[in-house]
Short mmCIF file of C-alpha atoms and ligand atoms in Angstrom, two decimals:
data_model
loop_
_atom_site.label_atom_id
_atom_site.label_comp_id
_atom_site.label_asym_id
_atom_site.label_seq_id
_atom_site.Cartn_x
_atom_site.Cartn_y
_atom_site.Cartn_z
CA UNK A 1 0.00 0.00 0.00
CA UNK A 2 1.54 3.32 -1.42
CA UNK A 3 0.41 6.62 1.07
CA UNK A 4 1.39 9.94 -0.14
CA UNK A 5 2.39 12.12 3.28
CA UNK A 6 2.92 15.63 3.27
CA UNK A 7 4.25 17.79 6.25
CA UNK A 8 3.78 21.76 6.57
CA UNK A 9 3.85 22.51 10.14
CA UNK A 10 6.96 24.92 10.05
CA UNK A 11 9.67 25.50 7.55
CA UNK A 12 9.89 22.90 5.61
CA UNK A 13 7.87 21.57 2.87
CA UNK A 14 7.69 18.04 2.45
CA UNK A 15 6.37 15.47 0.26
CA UNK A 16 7.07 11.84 0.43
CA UNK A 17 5.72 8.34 -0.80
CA UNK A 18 6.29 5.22 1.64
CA UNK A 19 5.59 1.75 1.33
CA UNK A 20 3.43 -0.16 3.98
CA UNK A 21 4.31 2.11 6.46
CA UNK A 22 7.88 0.98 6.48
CA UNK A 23 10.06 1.44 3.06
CA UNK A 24 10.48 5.02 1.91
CA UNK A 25 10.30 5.42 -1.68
CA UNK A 26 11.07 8.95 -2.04
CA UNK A 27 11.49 11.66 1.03
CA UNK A 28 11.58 15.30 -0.20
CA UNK A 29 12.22 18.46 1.79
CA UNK A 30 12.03 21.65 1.10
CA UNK A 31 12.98 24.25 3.88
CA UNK A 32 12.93 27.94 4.36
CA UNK A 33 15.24 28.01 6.42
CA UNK A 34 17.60 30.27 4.31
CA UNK A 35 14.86 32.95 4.75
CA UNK A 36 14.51 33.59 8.38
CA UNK A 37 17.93 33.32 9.42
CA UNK A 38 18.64 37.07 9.64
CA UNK A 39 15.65 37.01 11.85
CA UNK A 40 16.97 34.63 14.71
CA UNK A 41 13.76 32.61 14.27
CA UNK A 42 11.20 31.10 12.16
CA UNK A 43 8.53 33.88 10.57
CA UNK A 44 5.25 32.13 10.22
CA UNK A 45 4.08 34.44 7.35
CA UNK A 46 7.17 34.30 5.35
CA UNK A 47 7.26 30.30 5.72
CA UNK A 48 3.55 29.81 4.62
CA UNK A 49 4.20 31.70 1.66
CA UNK A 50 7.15 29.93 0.62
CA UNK A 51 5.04 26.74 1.00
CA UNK A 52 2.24 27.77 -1.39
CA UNK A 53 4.17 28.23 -3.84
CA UNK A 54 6.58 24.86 -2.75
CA UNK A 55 3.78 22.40 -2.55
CA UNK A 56 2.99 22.13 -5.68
CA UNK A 57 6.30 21.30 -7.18
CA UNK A 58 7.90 18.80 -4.03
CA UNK A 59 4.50 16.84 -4.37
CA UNK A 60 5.57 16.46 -7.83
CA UNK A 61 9.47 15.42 -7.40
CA UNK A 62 8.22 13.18 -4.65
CA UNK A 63 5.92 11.00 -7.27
CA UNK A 64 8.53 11.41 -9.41
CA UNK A 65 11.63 10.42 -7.46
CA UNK A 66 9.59 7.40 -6.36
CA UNK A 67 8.16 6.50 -9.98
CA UNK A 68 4.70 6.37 -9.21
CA UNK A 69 1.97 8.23 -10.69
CA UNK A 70 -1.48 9.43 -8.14
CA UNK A 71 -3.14 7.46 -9.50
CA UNK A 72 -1.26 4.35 -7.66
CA UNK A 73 -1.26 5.99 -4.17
CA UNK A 74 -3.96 4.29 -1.88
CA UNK A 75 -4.59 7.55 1.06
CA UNK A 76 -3.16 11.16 1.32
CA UNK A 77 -1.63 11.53 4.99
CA UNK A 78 -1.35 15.12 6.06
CA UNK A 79 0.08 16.79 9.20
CA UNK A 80 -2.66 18.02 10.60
CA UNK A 81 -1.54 19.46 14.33
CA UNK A 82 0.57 21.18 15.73
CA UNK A 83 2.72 23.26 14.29
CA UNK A 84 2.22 26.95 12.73
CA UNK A 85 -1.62 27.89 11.87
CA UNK A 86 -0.12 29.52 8.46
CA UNK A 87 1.74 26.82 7.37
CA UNK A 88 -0.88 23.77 8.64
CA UNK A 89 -3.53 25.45 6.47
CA UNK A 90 -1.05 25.03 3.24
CA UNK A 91 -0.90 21.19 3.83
CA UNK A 92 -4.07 20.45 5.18
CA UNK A 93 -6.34 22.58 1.94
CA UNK A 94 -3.80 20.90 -0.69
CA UNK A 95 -4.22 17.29 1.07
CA UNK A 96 -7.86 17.92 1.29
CA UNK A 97 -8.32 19.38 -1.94
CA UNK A 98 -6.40 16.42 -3.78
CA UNK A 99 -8.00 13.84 -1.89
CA UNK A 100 -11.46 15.16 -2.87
CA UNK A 101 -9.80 15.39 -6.42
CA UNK A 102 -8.43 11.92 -6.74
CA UNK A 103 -11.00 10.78 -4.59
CA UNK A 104 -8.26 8.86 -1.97
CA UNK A 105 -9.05 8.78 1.89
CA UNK A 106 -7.79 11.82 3.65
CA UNK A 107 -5.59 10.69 6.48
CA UNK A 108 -5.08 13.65 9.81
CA UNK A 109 -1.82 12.90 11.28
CA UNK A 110 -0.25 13.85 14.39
CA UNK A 111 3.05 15.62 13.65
CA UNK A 112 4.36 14.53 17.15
CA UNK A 113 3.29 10.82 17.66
CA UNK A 114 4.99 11.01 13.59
CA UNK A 115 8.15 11.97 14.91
CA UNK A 116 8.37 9.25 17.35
CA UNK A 117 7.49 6.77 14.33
CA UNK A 118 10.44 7.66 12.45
CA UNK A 119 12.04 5.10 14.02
CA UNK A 120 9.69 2.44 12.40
CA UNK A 121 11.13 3.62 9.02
CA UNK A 122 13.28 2.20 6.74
CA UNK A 123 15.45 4.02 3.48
CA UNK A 124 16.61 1.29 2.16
CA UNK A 125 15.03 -2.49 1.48
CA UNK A 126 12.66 -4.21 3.96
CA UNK A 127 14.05 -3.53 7.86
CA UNK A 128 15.80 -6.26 9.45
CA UNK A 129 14.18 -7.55 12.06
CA UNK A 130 17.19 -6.44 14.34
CA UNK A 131 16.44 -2.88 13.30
CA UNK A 132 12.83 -2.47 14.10
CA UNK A 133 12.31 -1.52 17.32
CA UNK A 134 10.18 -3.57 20.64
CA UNK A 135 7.41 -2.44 21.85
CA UNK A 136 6.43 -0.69 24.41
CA UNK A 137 8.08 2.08 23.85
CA UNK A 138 8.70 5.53 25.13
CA UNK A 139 9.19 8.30 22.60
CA UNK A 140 10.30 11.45 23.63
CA UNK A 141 10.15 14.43 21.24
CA UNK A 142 12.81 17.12 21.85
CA UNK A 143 12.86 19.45 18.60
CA UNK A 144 12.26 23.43 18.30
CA UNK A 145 8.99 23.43 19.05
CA UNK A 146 8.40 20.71 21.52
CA UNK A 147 9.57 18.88 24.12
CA UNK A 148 7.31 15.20 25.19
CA UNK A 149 7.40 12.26 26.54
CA UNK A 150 4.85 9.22 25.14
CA UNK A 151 4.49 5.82 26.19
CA UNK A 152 3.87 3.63 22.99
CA UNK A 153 1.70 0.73 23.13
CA UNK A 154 1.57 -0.30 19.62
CA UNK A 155 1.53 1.82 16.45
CA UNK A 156 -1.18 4.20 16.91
CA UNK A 157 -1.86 3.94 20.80
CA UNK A 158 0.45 6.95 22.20
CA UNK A 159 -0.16 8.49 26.14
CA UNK A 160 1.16 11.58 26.68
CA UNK A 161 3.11 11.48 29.67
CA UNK A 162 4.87 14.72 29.96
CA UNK A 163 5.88 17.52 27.98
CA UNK A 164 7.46 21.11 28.40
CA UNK A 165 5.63 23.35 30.58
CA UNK A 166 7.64 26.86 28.74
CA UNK A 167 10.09 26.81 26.49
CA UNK A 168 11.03 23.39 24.04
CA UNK A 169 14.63 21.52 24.02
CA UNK A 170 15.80 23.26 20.65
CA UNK A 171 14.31 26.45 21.84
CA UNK A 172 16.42 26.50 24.74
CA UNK A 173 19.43 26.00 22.59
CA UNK A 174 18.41 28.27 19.90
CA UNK A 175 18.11 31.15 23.08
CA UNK A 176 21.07 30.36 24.52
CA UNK A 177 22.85 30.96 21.38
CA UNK A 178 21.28 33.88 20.49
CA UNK A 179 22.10 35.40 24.03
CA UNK A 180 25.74 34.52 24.00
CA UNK A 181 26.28 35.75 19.95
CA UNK A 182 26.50 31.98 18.44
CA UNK A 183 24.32 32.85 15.44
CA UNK A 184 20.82 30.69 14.64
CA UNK A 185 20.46 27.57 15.10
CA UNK A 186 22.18 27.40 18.35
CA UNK A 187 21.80 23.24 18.33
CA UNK A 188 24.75 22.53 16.25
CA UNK A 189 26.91 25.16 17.17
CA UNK A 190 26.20 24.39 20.80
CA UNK A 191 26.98 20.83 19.77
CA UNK A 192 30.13 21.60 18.32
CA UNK A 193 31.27 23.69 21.23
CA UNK A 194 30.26 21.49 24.10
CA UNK A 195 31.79 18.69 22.57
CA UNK A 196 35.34 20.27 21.79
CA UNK A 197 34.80 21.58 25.79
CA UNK A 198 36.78 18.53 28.31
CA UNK A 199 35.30 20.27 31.14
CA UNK A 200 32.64 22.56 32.13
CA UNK A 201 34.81 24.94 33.85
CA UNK A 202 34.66 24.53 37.81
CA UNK A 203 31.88 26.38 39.12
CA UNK A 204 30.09 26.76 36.40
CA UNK A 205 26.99 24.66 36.87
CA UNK A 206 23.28 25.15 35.21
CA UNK A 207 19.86 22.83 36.92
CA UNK A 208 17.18 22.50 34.37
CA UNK A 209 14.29 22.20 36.90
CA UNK A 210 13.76 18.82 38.13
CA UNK A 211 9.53 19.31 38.25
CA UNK A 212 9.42 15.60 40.14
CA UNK A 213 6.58 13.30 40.28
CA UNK A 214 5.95 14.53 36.87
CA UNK A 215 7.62 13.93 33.42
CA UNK A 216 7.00 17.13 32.59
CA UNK A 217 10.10 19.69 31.68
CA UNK A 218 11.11 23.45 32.25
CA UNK A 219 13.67 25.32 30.46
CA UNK A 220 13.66 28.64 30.62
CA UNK A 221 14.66 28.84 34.35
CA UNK A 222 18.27 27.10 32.99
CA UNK A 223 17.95 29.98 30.05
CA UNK A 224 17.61 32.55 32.63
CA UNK A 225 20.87 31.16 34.13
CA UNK A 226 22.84 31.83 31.73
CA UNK A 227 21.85 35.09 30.68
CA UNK A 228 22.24 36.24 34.17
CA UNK A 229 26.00 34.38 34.72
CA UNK A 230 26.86 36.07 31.15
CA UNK A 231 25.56 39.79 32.21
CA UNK A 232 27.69 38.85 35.42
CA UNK A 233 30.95 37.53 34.10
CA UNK A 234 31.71 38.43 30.64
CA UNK A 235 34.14 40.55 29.88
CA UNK A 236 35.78 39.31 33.00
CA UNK A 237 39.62 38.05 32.69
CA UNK A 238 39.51 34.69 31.43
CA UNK A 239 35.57 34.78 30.76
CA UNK A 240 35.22 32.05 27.61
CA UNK A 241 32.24 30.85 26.05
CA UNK A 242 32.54 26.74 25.67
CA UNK A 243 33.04 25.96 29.00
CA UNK A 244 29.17 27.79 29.67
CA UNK A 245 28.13 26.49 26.84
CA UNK A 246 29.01 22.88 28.06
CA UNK A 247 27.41 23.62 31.45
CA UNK A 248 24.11 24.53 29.76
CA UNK A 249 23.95 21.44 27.69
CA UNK A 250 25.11 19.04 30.57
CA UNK A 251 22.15 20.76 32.71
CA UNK A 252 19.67 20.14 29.69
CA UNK A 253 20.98 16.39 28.34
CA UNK A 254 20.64 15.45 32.13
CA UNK A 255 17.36 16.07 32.65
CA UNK A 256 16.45 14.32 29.73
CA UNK A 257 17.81 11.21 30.17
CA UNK A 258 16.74 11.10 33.40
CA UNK A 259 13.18 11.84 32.53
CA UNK A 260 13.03 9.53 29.64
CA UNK A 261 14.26 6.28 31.49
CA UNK A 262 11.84 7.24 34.42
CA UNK A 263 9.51 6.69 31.93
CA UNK A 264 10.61 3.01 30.28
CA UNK A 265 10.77 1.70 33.75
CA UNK A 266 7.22 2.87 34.93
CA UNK A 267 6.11 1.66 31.68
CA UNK A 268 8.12 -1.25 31.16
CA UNK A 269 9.48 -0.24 27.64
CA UNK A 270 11.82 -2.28 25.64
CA UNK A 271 12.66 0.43 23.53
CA UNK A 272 12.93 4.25 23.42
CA UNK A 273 12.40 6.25 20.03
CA UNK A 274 14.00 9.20 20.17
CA UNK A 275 12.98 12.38 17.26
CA UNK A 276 13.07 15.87 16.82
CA UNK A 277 16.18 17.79 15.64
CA UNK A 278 17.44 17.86 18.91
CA UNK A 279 17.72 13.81 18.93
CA UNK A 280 21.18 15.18 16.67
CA UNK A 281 22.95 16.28 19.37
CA UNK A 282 26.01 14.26 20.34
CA UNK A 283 25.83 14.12 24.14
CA UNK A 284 22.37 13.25 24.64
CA UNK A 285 22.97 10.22 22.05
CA UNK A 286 25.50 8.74 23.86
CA UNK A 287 24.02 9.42 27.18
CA UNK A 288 20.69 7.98 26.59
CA UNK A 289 22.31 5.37 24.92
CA UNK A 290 24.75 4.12 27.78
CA UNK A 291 22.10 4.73 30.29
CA UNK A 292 19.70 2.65 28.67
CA UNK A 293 22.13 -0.21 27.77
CA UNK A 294 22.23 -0.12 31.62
CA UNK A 295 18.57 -0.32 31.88
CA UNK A 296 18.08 -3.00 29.20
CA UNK A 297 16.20 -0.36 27.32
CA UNK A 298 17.59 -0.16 23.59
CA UNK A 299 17.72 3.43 22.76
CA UNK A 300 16.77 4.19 18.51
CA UNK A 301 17.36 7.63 16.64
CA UNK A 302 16.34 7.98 13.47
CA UNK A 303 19.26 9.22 10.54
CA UNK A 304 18.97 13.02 10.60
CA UNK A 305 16.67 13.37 7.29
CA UNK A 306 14.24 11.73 9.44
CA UNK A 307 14.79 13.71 12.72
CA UNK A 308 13.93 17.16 11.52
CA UNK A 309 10.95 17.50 9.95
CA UNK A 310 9.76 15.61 7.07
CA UNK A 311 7.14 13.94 5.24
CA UNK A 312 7.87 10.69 5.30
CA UNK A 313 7.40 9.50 8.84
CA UNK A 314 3.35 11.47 8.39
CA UNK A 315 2.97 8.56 5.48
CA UNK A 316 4.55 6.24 7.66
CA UNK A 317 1.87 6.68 10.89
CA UNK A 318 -0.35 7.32 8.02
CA UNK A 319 -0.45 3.97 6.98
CA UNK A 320 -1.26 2.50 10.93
CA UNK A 321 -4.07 5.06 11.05
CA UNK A 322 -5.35 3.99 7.73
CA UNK A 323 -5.45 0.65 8.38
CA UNK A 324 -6.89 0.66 12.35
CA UNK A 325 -10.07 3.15 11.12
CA UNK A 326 -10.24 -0.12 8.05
O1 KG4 B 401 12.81 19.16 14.63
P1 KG4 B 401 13.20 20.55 14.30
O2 KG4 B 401 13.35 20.93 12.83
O3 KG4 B 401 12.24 21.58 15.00
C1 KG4 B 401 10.88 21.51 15.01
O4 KG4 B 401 10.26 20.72 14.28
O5 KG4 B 401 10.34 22.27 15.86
O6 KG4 B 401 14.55 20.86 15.03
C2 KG4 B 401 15.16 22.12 15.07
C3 KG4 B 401 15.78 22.30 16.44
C4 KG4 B 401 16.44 23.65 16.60
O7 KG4 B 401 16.00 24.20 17.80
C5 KG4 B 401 17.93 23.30 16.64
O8 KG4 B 401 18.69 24.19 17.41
C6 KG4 B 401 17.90 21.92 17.25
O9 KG4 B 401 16.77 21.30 16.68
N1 KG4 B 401 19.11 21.15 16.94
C7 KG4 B 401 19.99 20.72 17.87
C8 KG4 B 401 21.04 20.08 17.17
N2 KG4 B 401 20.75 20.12 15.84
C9 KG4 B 401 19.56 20.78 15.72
N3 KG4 B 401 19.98 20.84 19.21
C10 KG4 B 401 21.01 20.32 19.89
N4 KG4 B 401 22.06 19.69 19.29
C11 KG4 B 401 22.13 19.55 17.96
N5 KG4 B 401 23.15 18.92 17.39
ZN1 ZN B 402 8.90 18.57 14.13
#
């Protein structure tokens, strides 16, 4: 069964074509990022309008890069929440109006519960079977816009659990960069720093609040931490940037690994899916990793085409919700 996904919820414009929910057949994205750069952030009016005038042709190299014509596509799977109101409305009146069109099943996914299903998919032939990951699962999300934890019962039964109660993951790392000059987006330059960093420099120490008895997280008191040890120190003799750099992703990566294997103990999960374009950074790979090798909980993260956002995992959990509504 061939779906046809398409994802519009911030930048990017995607198209994509995917085989039984698994096999990718083509995966194209189209971002704006270029665009809003000089702006420190995303601008939801500029990115809509670059996707009206992108859908058309990246539905088009998708079908073609994947050498099918509509006609062979069984559903259209749309993102359908959350993400910018601007941009949704792009994907969601193209999906609907080629559905209606073609007259294919319209299928509303969750961009979210899609990230978390990344991990189900596959870019080259059929998955191994050491590849696919056990359920249960936990998922956790940690991207620019949001930070969750799910439990994952089977394909298309997700719990929320917990998610950010201010500020995302990637949000927190975009700020942070901003407020110490490192230029837009700060993930990868934070990455890149923190890594190249031994040490955080004695003293220097960020909490991410801890929130317990909840899996919920909080970022922007750590944020605030920063700012205020920058507006305190810099300029001071021997004031450098990595080593509080390094301190703000140790407070962040720890928190999240602690939260997230929490979570596969209470609910027993043999696996944990990791998405967003935060899943990219270095640290809190290996961390989660090692800690849930320790746990017994094998810890997945999808190649980065399939971390940020992208079309293909919204056909993949496309294809589940077609088939349990069957
Ligand atoms: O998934 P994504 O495109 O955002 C949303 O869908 O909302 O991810 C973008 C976010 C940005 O905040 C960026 O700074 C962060 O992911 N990011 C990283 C890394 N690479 C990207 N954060 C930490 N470490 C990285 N290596
Ligand atoms: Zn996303």
């Amino acid at each position: 069964m061939l779906i046809l996904g398409i994802e519009t919820s911030c930048d990017e414009t995607s198209a994509a074509v995917v085989r039984d929910g698994r096999r990718i057949l083509s995966n194209v994205v189209s971002s704006s990022l270029e665009d809003h750069r000089k702006f420190g952030g995303i601008i939801p009016e500029i990115a809509s309008r670059r996707q009206m005038e992108l859908i058309y042709p990246v539905v088009d190299e998708a079908l073609s890069r994947a050498g099918v014509s509509l006609k062979k596509i069984s559903a259209i799977a749309v993102t359908q929440t959350p993400g910018l109101i601007g941009s949704l409305l792009v994907g969601v009146a193209y999906a609907r109006g080629l559905a209606f069109a073609m007259n294919k099943p319209l299928i509303e996914v969750d961009h979210i519960k899609a990230h978390i299903y990344a991990n189900f998919l596959t870019e080259g032939g059929p998955a191994s079977r050491a590849s696919v990951p056990e359920l249960p699962a936990v998922g956790l999300i940690v991207s620019g816009g949001h930070t969750s934890l799910y439990a994952l019962r089977d394909y298309t039964r997700f719990q929320l659990l917990g998610e950010t109660r201010d500020d995302a993951a990637g949000e927190a790392f975009d700020k942070v960069a901003r407020l110490l000059n490192l230029g837009y987006p700060g993930g990868p330059v934070i990455d890149r720093m923190a890594r190249d960093t031994d040490d955080p420099a004695p003293g220097i120490r960020f909490t991410a609040a801890e929130l317990p008895g909840t899996f919920d997280f909080s970022f922007s008191g750590v944020k605030t931490a920063v700012l205020y040890y920058q507006q305190k120190h810099a300029g001071e003799k021997g004031y450098a940037v990595a080593p509080v750099v390094r301190a703000f992703q140790d407070s962040v990566v720890g928190i999240l690994v602690r939260k997230a294997l929490a979570a596969c103990r209470k609910k027993k999960a043999r696996s944990l899916l990791v998405g967003g374009g935060v899943a990219a950074n270095s640290a809190l790979r290996r961390e989660l990793t090692l800690a849930g090798e320790a746990e017994g909980v094998k810890a997945f993260f999808p190649p980065m085409s399939l971390c940020v956002d992208n079309a293909a995992m919204i056909a993949g959990l496309g294809y589940h919700l077609a088939a349990a509504v069957k």
